[in-house]
Amino acid sequence: MGIDTVRTTTADEAADRRREQRGWYFYDWACSVYSTSVLTVFLGPYLTSVAKAAADADGYVRPLDVPVRAGSFFAYSVSLSVIVAVVVMPLVGAAADRTGRKKPLLGAAAYLGAAATAGMFFLHGDRYLLGGALLIVANAAQSVAMMLYNSYLPQIAPPEERDAVSSRGWAFGYAAGALVLVANLVLYLAHDSFGVSETMAVRICLASAGLWWGAFTLVPLRRLRDRRSAAREATAPGVRQLVATVRDMRRHPLTLAFLLAYLIYNDGIQTVISQASVYGSEELGLGQSTLIGAVLLVQVLAVAGALAMGRLARAYGAKRTILGSLVAWTVTLGAGYFLPAGAPAGFFALAAAIGLVLGGSQALSRSLFSHLVPPGKEAEYFSAYEMSDRGMSWLGPLLFGITYQLTGSYRDAIISLVIFFVVGFVLLARVPVRRAIGDAGNPVPAKI
């Protein structure tokens, strides 16, 4: 084979890889709208109002004759969806690695979630059970699909490209979330001008997220390709497969050490995201329009933050950049503690700081973990990673709630979350990532 032929083959392979990477980005573009418009903004308050409409005189609904406060129904539904995902993800991940057929499984999970989200259009009146069921299906399906989506990263990007590719994926997701949220807010805030009621506007916003998710999932399904795996182990039931995955990870203790560090600092990140609006409304006395504007600001700046931190990782390495972001999270929480009440400018500054570190923290954590996964076990290991991301983030809200209960201060509650970033920093700093990558059987990049 001549030199020109080799160059042509290499160039063709690079072009194919770029095309597949662009298709991969579009799944983040497709599904992030669900996280932003449905989970973060609209569904919680709306499903709670539907549950309250169905409640008895004491404020309880009774699914399966179990008394549940209407105000707790949304939270319990989210928790149940996490349990379903924790059982299903290891099973699907092992099956994907065993067969090498990730794409059909990704498509099935994505369209199940998209269909459930689009079905939220029919959530009205006192149909709280329908809302809970659709939320459980959509949330669990999103977790499974994201696990499969993440597991493509080691296969579509060589080690030296992985930080940048992961960061671009997150940036695509945040850009889509911001774009659709703007359209949703225009409809919601000016619903009278469009001739629809406020309730109908919310139902349209919920359903549109499902339609967006389903439509743009076509792009990755056309461009991603399956790769046959050498692994042919039998697939165990969900819980047993989870145990088997963790047992296998014990053979790679440094990978497990990184996952523990990620579990802790990501718990802090997720808690800040979920409780920031509570802090803004209850402690700072800010209105709903200010809080929604802050969410939109986070989405927009997270795009720039993810891309900027991807560039920093190329210069300084992913581990150092993540450690720097944890310092930034700690400083941001400290500043948030001293924010004066009734001053939206300070809250917007806090939202801007969160947006700048949010996307990069998550994108670089994903790419760094991809280096620590043994070849042939990508989906299985990313099922454990996804559970750390979605299924294990309960300590932060618990600490937040207990601190508020004991002190009666949301300021004390928000500053208590610093512990997650400090402990996560210490644990991550102790992980020798170069040795961890080599022990996993992967090539070590020049910058990591």
Coordinates of C-alpha atoms in Angstrom, one line a residue:
M1 CA 0.0 0.0 0.0
G2 CA 1.5 3.3 -1.0
I3 CA 1.9 6.4 1.1
D4 CA -0.9 8.3 -0.8
T5 CA -3.3 5.3 -0.3
V6 CA -2.5 5.3 3.5
R7 CA -3.1 9.1 3.7
T8 CA -6.4 8.7 1.8
T9 CA -7.5 5.9 4.1
T10 CA -6.6 7.9 7.2
A11 CA -8.4 11.0 5.9
D12 CA -11.5 9.0 5.1
E13 CA -11.5 7.5 8.6
A14 CA -11.1 10.9 10.1
A15 CA -14.0 12.2 8.0
D16 CA -16.2 9.3 9.0
R17 CA -15.3 9.8 12.7
R18 CA -16.2 13.5 12.5
R19 CA -19.5 12.7 10.8
E20 CA -20.3 10.2 13.6
Q21 CA -19.3 12.7 16.3
R22 CA -21.6 15.3 14.8
G23 CA -24.5 12.8 14.9
W24 CA -23.6 12.0 18.5
Y25 CA -23.8 15.6 19.5
F26 CA -27.4 15.7 18.2
Y27 CA -28.7 13.3 20.9
D28 CA -27.8 15.8 23.5
W29 CA -29.5 18.4 21.4
A30 CA -32.6 16.1 21.3
C31 CA -33.0 15.0 24.9
S32 CA -31.7 18.0 26.9
V33 CA -35.0 19.8 26.2
Y34 CA -36.7 17.3 28.4
S35 CA -34.4 18.1 31.4
T36 CA -34.8 21.8 31.0
S37 CA -38.4 22.5 30.0
V38 CA -40.1 19.5 31.5
L39 CA -38.2 18.6 34.7
T40 CA -36.6 21.9 35.7
V41 CA -39.4 24.4 34.8
F42 CA -42.9 23.1 34.0
L43 CA -43.8 19.6 35.2
G44 CA -43.1 19.9 38.9
P45 CA -45.5 22.8 39.6
Y46 CA -48.1 21.5 37.0
L47 CA -48.2 17.9 38.2
T48 CA -48.5 19.1 41.8
S49 CA -51.5 21.3 40.9
V50 CA -53.1 18.3 39.2
A51 CA -52.5 16.1 42.2
K52 CA -54.0 18.8 44.5
A53 CA -57.1 18.9 42.3
A54 CA -57.5 15.2 42.9
A55 CA -56.7 15.4 46.7
D56 CA -59.2 14.8 49.4
A57 CA -60.2 17.3 52.1
D58 CA -57.0 16.6 54.0
G59 CA -54.8 17.2 51.0
Y60 CA -54.0 13.6 50.2
V61 CA -54.1 11.5 47.1
R62 CA -54.3 7.7 47.4
P63 CA -52.5 5.8 44.6
L64 CA -53.0 2.1 45.3
D65 CA -54.8 3.2 48.5
V66 CA -51.5 4.6 49.9
P67 CA -52.0 8.1 51.4
V68 CA -49.6 10.6 49.8
R69 CA -49.6 14.3 50.3
A70 CA -50.4 16.0 47.0
G71 CA -47.4 18.3 47.3
S72 CA -45.1 15.3 47.6
F73 CA -46.4 13.3 44.6
F74 CA -44.0 14.8 42.1
A75 CA -40.9 14.1 44.3
Y76 CA -42.1 10.5 44.9
S77 CA -42.6 9.9 41.2
V78 CA -39.1 11.1 40.4
S79 CA -37.7 8.8 43.1
L80 CA -39.6 5.8 41.8
S81 CA -38.3 6.6 38.3
V82 CA -34.8 6.5 39.6
I83 CA -35.4 3.1 41.2
V84 CA -36.7 1.7 37.9
A85 CA -33.7 3.1 36.1
V86 CA -31.2 1.7 38.6
V87 CA -32.7 -1.8 38.0
V88 CA -32.9 -1.5 34.2
M89 CA -29.6 0.3 33.3
P90 CA -27.2 -2.5 34.2
L91 CA -29.3 -5.0 32.4
V92 CA -29.5 -2.9 29.2
G93 CA -25.8 -1.9 29.5
A94 CA -24.6 -5.5 29.7
A95 CA -26.9 -6.5 26.8
A96 CA -25.5 -3.6 24.7
D97 CA -21.9 -4.7 25.4
R98 CA -22.6 -8.4 24.8
T99 CA -24.4 -7.9 21.5
G100 CA -22.7 -4.8 20.3
R101 CA -26.1 -3.4 19.2
K102 CA -26.4 -0.2 21.1
K103 CA -28.2 1.8 18.5
P104 CA -31.5 -0.2 18.5
L105 CA -31.5 0.0 22.3
L106 CA -30.8 3.7 22.3
G107 CA -33.6 4.2 19.8
A108 CA -36.0 2.2 21.8
A109 CA -35.2 4.1 25.1
A110 CA -35.3 7.5 23.4
Y111 CA -38.6 7.0 21.7
L112 CA -40.2 5.5 24.7
G113 CA -39.2 8.6 26.7
A114 CA -40.2 10.9 23.9
A115 CA -43.6 9.3 23.6
A116 CA -44.2 9.5 27.3
T117 CA -43.3 13.2 27.3
A118 CA -45.5 13.9 24.3
G119 CA -48.3 12.1 26.1
M120 CA -48.1 14.7 28.9
F121 CA -50.3 16.8 26.7
F122 CA -53.2 14.7 28.0
L123 CA -52.3 15.5 31.6
H124 CA -55.1 17.8 33.0
G125 CA -58.0 17.8 35.4
D126 CA -57.4 15.3 38.2
R127 CA -55.3 12.8 36.1
Y128 CA -52.4 12.8 38.6
L129 CA -51.8 9.0 38.2
L130 CA -51.4 9.4 34.4
G131 CA -48.9 12.2 35.1
G132 CA -46.9 10.1 37.6
A133 CA -46.8 7.1 35.2
L134 CA -45.7 9.2 32.3
L135 CA -43.0 10.9 34.4
I136 CA -41.7 7.5 35.7
V137 CA -41.5 6.1 32.1
A138 CA -39.9 9.3 30.6
N139 CA -37.3 9.8 33.4
A140 CA -36.3 6.1 33.5
A141 CA -36.1 6.0 29.7
Q142 CA -34.0 9.1 29.6
S143 CA -31.5 7.6 32.1
V144 CA -31.2 4.4 30.0
A145 CA -30.8 6.3 26.8
M146 CA -28.1 8.7 28.3
M147 CA -26.2 5.7 29.6
L148 CA -26.1 4.2 26.0
Y149 CA -25.3 7.6 24.5
N150 CA -22.4 8.2 26.9
S151 CA -21.0 4.7 26.2
Y152 CA -20.4 5.7 22.6
L153 CA -17.8 8.3 23.6
P154 CA -14.8 6.0 23.9
Q155 CA -15.7 4.5 20.5
I156 CA -16.2 7.6 18.4
A157 CA -13.3 9.8 19.8
P158 CA -9.6 8.9 20.3
P159 CA -8.1 9.8 23.7
E160 CA -6.7 13.1 22.5
E161 CA -10.1 14.3 21.2
R162 CA -12.4 13.1 24.0
D163 CA -12.5 16.2 26.2
A164 CA -13.4 18.4 23.3
V165 CA -16.0 16.0 21.9
S166 CA -17.7 15.5 25.3
S167 CA -17.7 19.3 25.9
R168 CA -19.3 20.0 22.5
G169 CA -22.0 17.4 23.3
W170 CA -22.9 19.2 26.5
A171 CA -22.8 22.6 24.7
F172 CA -25.2 21.3 22.1
G173 CA -27.6 20.1 24.8
Y174 CA -27.5 23.4 26.7
A175 CA -28.0 25.4 23.5
A176 CA -31.1 23.3 22.6
G177 CA -32.4 23.7 26.2
A178 CA -32.1 27.5 26.0
L179 CA -33.6 27.7 22.5
V180 CA -36.7 25.7 23.4
L181 CA -37.1 27.3 26.8
V182 CA -37.3 30.7 25.2
A183 CA -40.0 29.5 22.9
N184 CA -41.9 27.9 25.8
L185 CA -41.7 31.0 27.9
V186 CA -43.0 33.2 25.1
L187 CA -46.0 30.9 24.8
Y188 CA -46.5 30.6 28.5
L189 CA -46.1 34.3 29.4
A190 CA -48.2 35.5 26.4
H191 CA -50.7 32.6 26.3
D192 CA -53.7 35.0 26.1
S193 CA -52.2 36.5 23.0
F194 CA -52.1 33.1 21.4
G195 CA -55.7 32.3 22.4
V196 CA -54.9 29.5 24.8
S197 CA -55.3 29.1 28.6
E198 CA -52.4 28.9 30.9
T199 CA -53.0 25.2 31.5
M200 CA -53.1 24.5 27.8
A201 CA -49.9 26.5 27.3
V202 CA -48.1 24.3 29.8
R203 CA -49.5 21.1 28.2
I204 CA -48.2 22.3 24.8
C205 CA -44.8 23.1 26.3
L206 CA -44.6 19.6 27.8
A207 CA -45.7 17.8 24.6
S208 CA -43.4 19.9 22.4
A209 CA -40.4 18.7 24.4
G210 CA -41.3 15.1 23.5
L211 CA -41.8 15.9 19.9
W212 CA -38.4 17.7 19.8
W213 CA -36.8 14.7 21.5
G214 CA -38.2 12.3 19.0
A215 CA -37.5 14.3 15.9
F216 CA -33.9 15.1 16.5
T217 CA -33.1 11.5 17.7
L218 CA -33.3 10.6 14.1
V219 CA -29.9 12.3 13.5
P220 CA -27.8 10.1 15.8
L221 CA -29.7 7.0 14.8
R222 CA -28.7 7.6 11.2
R223 CA -25.1 8.5 11.9
L224 CA -24.0 6.3 14.8
R225 CA -22.9 2.8 14.0
D226 CA -22.8 -0.4 16.0
R227 CA -19.6 -2.2 16.8
R228 CA -19.5 -5.8 17.5
S229 CA -18.1 -6.7 21.0
A230 CA -15.8 -9.6 21.8
A231 CA -17.7 -10.0 25.2
R232 CA -20.4 -12.7 25.1
E233 CA -21.3 -13.1 28.8
A234 CA -24.8 -14.1 29.7
T235 CA -27.0 -11.1 30.8
A236 CA -28.1 -11.4 34.4
P237 CA -31.3 -9.8 35.8
G238 CA -31.0 -6.1 36.6
V239 CA -30.0 -6.2 40.3
R240 CA -27.6 -9.2 39.8
Q241 CA -26.1 -7.5 36.8
L242 CA -25.5 -4.4 38.9
V243 CA -23.7 -6.5 41.5
A244 CA -21.7 -8.2 38.8
T245 CA -20.7 -4.8 37.4
V246 CA -19.6 -3.5 40.7
R247 CA -17.7 -6.8 41.4
D248 CA -15.9 -6.4 38.0
M249 CA -15.1 -2.7 38.9
R250 CA -13.3 -3.9 42.0
R251 CA -10.6 -5.3 39.7
H252 CA -10.0 -1.7 38.7
P253 CA -9.9 0.1 42.0
L254 CA -8.6 3.3 40.6
T255 CA -11.6 3.5 38.3
L256 CA -13.8 2.9 41.3
A257 CA -12.0 5.6 43.2
F258 CA -12.7 8.1 40.5
L259 CA -16.4 7.1 40.4
L260 CA -16.6 7.6 44.2
A261 CA -15.1 11.1 43.9
Y262 CA -17.6 11.9 41.0
L263 CA -20.5 10.6 43.0
I264 CA -19.7 13.0 45.8
Y265 CA -19.0 16.2 44.0
N266 CA -21.8 15.5 41.4
D267 CA -24.2 15.1 44.3
G268 CA -23.3 18.6 45.3
I269 CA -23.7 19.9 41.7
Q270 CA -27.2 18.3 41.3
T271 CA -28.3 19.6 44.7
V272 CA -27.3 23.2 43.9
I273 CA -29.2 23.0 40.6
S274 CA -32.3 21.6 42.2
Q275 CA -32.4 23.8 45.3
A276 CA -31.2 27.1 43.8
S277 CA -34.7 28.1 42.9
V278 CA -35.9 27.3 46.4
Y279 CA -33.1 29.4 47.9
G280 CA -34.0 32.2 45.5
S281 CA -37.7 32.2 46.3
E282 CA -37.8 31.4 50.0
E283 CA -34.6 33.1 51.3
L284 CA -34.1 35.9 48.8
G285 CA -37.8 36.6 48.1
L286 CA -37.4 36.6 44.3
G287 CA -40.3 36.2 41.9
Q288 CA -41.1 33.4 39.4
S289 CA -40.0 35.5 36.4
T290 CA -36.6 36.2 38.0
L291 CA -36.1 32.5 38.7
I292 CA -37.1 31.4 35.2
G293 CA -34.8 34.1 33.7
A294 CA -31.9 32.7 35.9
V295 CA -32.6 29.2 34.6
L296 CA -32.3 30.5 31.0
L297 CA -29.1 32.4 31.8
V298 CA -27.6 29.2 33.2
Q299 CA -28.5 27.4 30.0
V300 CA -27.0 30.0 27.7
L301 CA -23.7 30.4 29.7
A302 CA -23.3 26.7 30.1
V303 CA -22.7 26.4 26.4
A304 CA -19.8 28.9 26.6
G305 CA -18.6 27.3 29.8
A306 CA -18.5 23.8 28.4
L307 CA -16.6 24.9 25.3
A308 CA -14.1 27.1 27.3
M309 CA -13.4 24.3 29.9
G310 CA -12.9 21.9 27.0
R311 CA -10.1 24.2 25.7
L312 CA -8.6 24.5 29.2
A313 CA -8.5 20.7 29.4
R314 CA -6.5 20.5 26.2
A315 CA -4.0 22.9 27.8
Y316 CA -3.9 21.7 31.4
G317 CA -5.6 18.3 31.4
A318 CA -9.1 17.2 32.3
K319 CA -8.3 16.4 35.9
R320 CA -6.8 19.8 36.7
T321 CA -9.6 21.6 35.0
I322 CA -12.2 19.6 37.0
L323 CA -10.4 20.4 40.2
G324 CA -10.4 24.0 39.3
S325 CA -14.1 23.9 38.6
L326 CA -14.7 22.4 42.1
V327 CA -12.9 25.4 43.6
A328 CA -15.1 27.7 41.5
W329 CA -18.2 25.8 42.8
T330 CA -17.0 26.3 46.4
V331 CA -16.4 30.0 45.9
T332 CA -19.8 30.4 44.2
L333 CA -21.6 28.8 47.1
G334 CA -19.7 31.1 49.5
A335 CA -20.8 34.1 47.6
G336 CA -24.4 32.8 47.5
Y337 CA -24.5 32.6 51.3
F338 CA -23.9 36.4 51.5
L339 CA -26.4 37.5 48.8
P340 CA -28.8 40.1 50.1
A341 CA -32.5 39.4 49.9
G342 CA -34.6 41.1 47.3
A343 CA -31.6 41.8 45.0
P344 CA -32.1 39.9 41.7
A345 CA -28.8 41.3 40.2
G346 CA -26.8 39.2 42.8
F347 CA -28.9 36.1 42.0
F348 CA -28.3 36.5 38.3
A349 CA -24.5 36.8 39.0
L350 CA -24.7 33.6 40.9
A351 CA -26.6 31.9 38.0
A352 CA -23.9 33.2 35.6
A353 CA -21.2 31.7 37.7
I354 CA -23.0 28.4 38.0
G355 CA -23.6 28.3 34.2
L356 CA -19.9 28.9 33.4
V357 CA -18.8 25.9 35.5
L358 CA -21.8 23.6 35.2
G359 CA -21.4 22.2 31.6
G360 CA -17.6 21.9 31.8
S361 CA -17.7 20.1 35.1
Q362 CA -20.1 17.5 33.7
A363 CA -18.5 17.2 30.3
L364 CA -15.0 16.7 31.5
S365 CA -16.1 14.2 34.1
R366 CA -17.7 12.1 31.4
S367 CA -14.7 12.2 29.1
L368 CA -12.2 11.5 32.0
F369 CA -14.3 8.5 33.1
S370 CA -14.3 7.2 29.5
H371 CA -10.5 6.8 29.7
L372 CA -10.9 4.6 32.8
V373 CA -13.4 2.1 31.2
P374 CA -11.9 -1.3 30.1
P375 CA -12.4 -1.9 26.4
G376 CA -15.6 -3.9 25.6
K377 CA -17.4 -2.8 28.8
E378 CA -18.4 0.7 27.9
A379 CA -22.1 0.5 28.3
E380 CA -21.9 -1.7 31.4
Y381 CA -19.5 0.8 33.1
F382 CA -21.4 3.8 32.0
S383 CA -24.6 2.3 33.5
A384 CA -22.7 2.6 36.9
Y385 CA -21.7 6.2 35.9
E386 CA -25.2 7.1 35.0
M387 CA -26.5 5.8 38.3
S388 CA -23.9 7.9 40.1
D389 CA -25.2 10.9 38.0
R390 CA -28.9 10.3 38.4
G391 CA -29.6 7.5 40.9
M392 CA -27.4 8.3 43.8
S393 CA -27.8 12.0 44.2
W394 CA -29.8 11.9 47.4
L395 CA -27.3 12.8 50.1
G396 CA -27.2 16.4 49.0
P397 CA -30.9 17.1 49.2
L398 CA -31.0 15.2 52.5
L399 CA -28.2 17.3 54.0
F400 CA -29.9 20.5 52.6
G401 CA -33.2 19.5 54.2
I402 CA -31.8 18.5 57.6
T403 CA -29.7 21.7 57.8
Y404 CA -32.8 23.8 57.1
Q405 CA -34.8 21.8 59.6
L406 CA -32.2 22.2 62.4
T407 CA -31.4 25.9 61.7
G408 CA -34.4 27.3 59.9
S409 CA -32.0 29.1 57.5
Y410 CA -31.7 28.4 53.8
R411 CA -28.4 30.2 53.9
D412 CA -27.0 27.6 56.3
A413 CA -28.6 24.9 54.1
I414 CA -26.9 26.2 50.9
I415 CA -23.5 26.7 52.5
S416 CA -23.6 23.1 53.9
L417 CA -23.2 21.8 50.4
V418 CA -19.6 23.0 50.3
I419 CA -18.7 19.7 52.0
F420 CA -19.5 17.8 48.8
F421 CA -17.1 19.9 46.7
V422 CA -14.3 19.8 49.3
V423 CA -14.5 16.1 49.8
G424 CA -14.9 15.5 46.0
F425 CA -11.8 17.7 45.4
V426 CA -9.7 15.7 47.9
L427 CA -10.8 12.3 46.6
L428 CA -10.3 13.3 42.9
A429 CA -6.8 14.8 43.7
R430 CA -5.7 11.5 45.1
V431 CA -6.6 9.5 42.0
P432 CA -3.5 8.8 39.8
V433 CA -5.4 9.1 36.6
R434 CA -2.5 8.1 34.3
R435 CA -1.9 4.9 36.2
A436 CA -5.7 4.3 36.3
I437 CA -6.0 4.7 32.5
G438 CA -3.1 2.2 32.0
D439 CA -4.6 -0.3 34.4
A440 CA -7.9 -0.2 32.5
G441 CA -6.0 -1.2 29.3
N442 CA -6.3 2.1 27.5
P443 CA -3.7 4.4 25.9
V444 CA -2.7 7.4 28.1
P445 CA -3.2 10.8 26.4
A446 CA -0.4 13.4 26.5
K447 CA -2.7 15.8 28.6
I448 CA -5.0 14.2 31.2

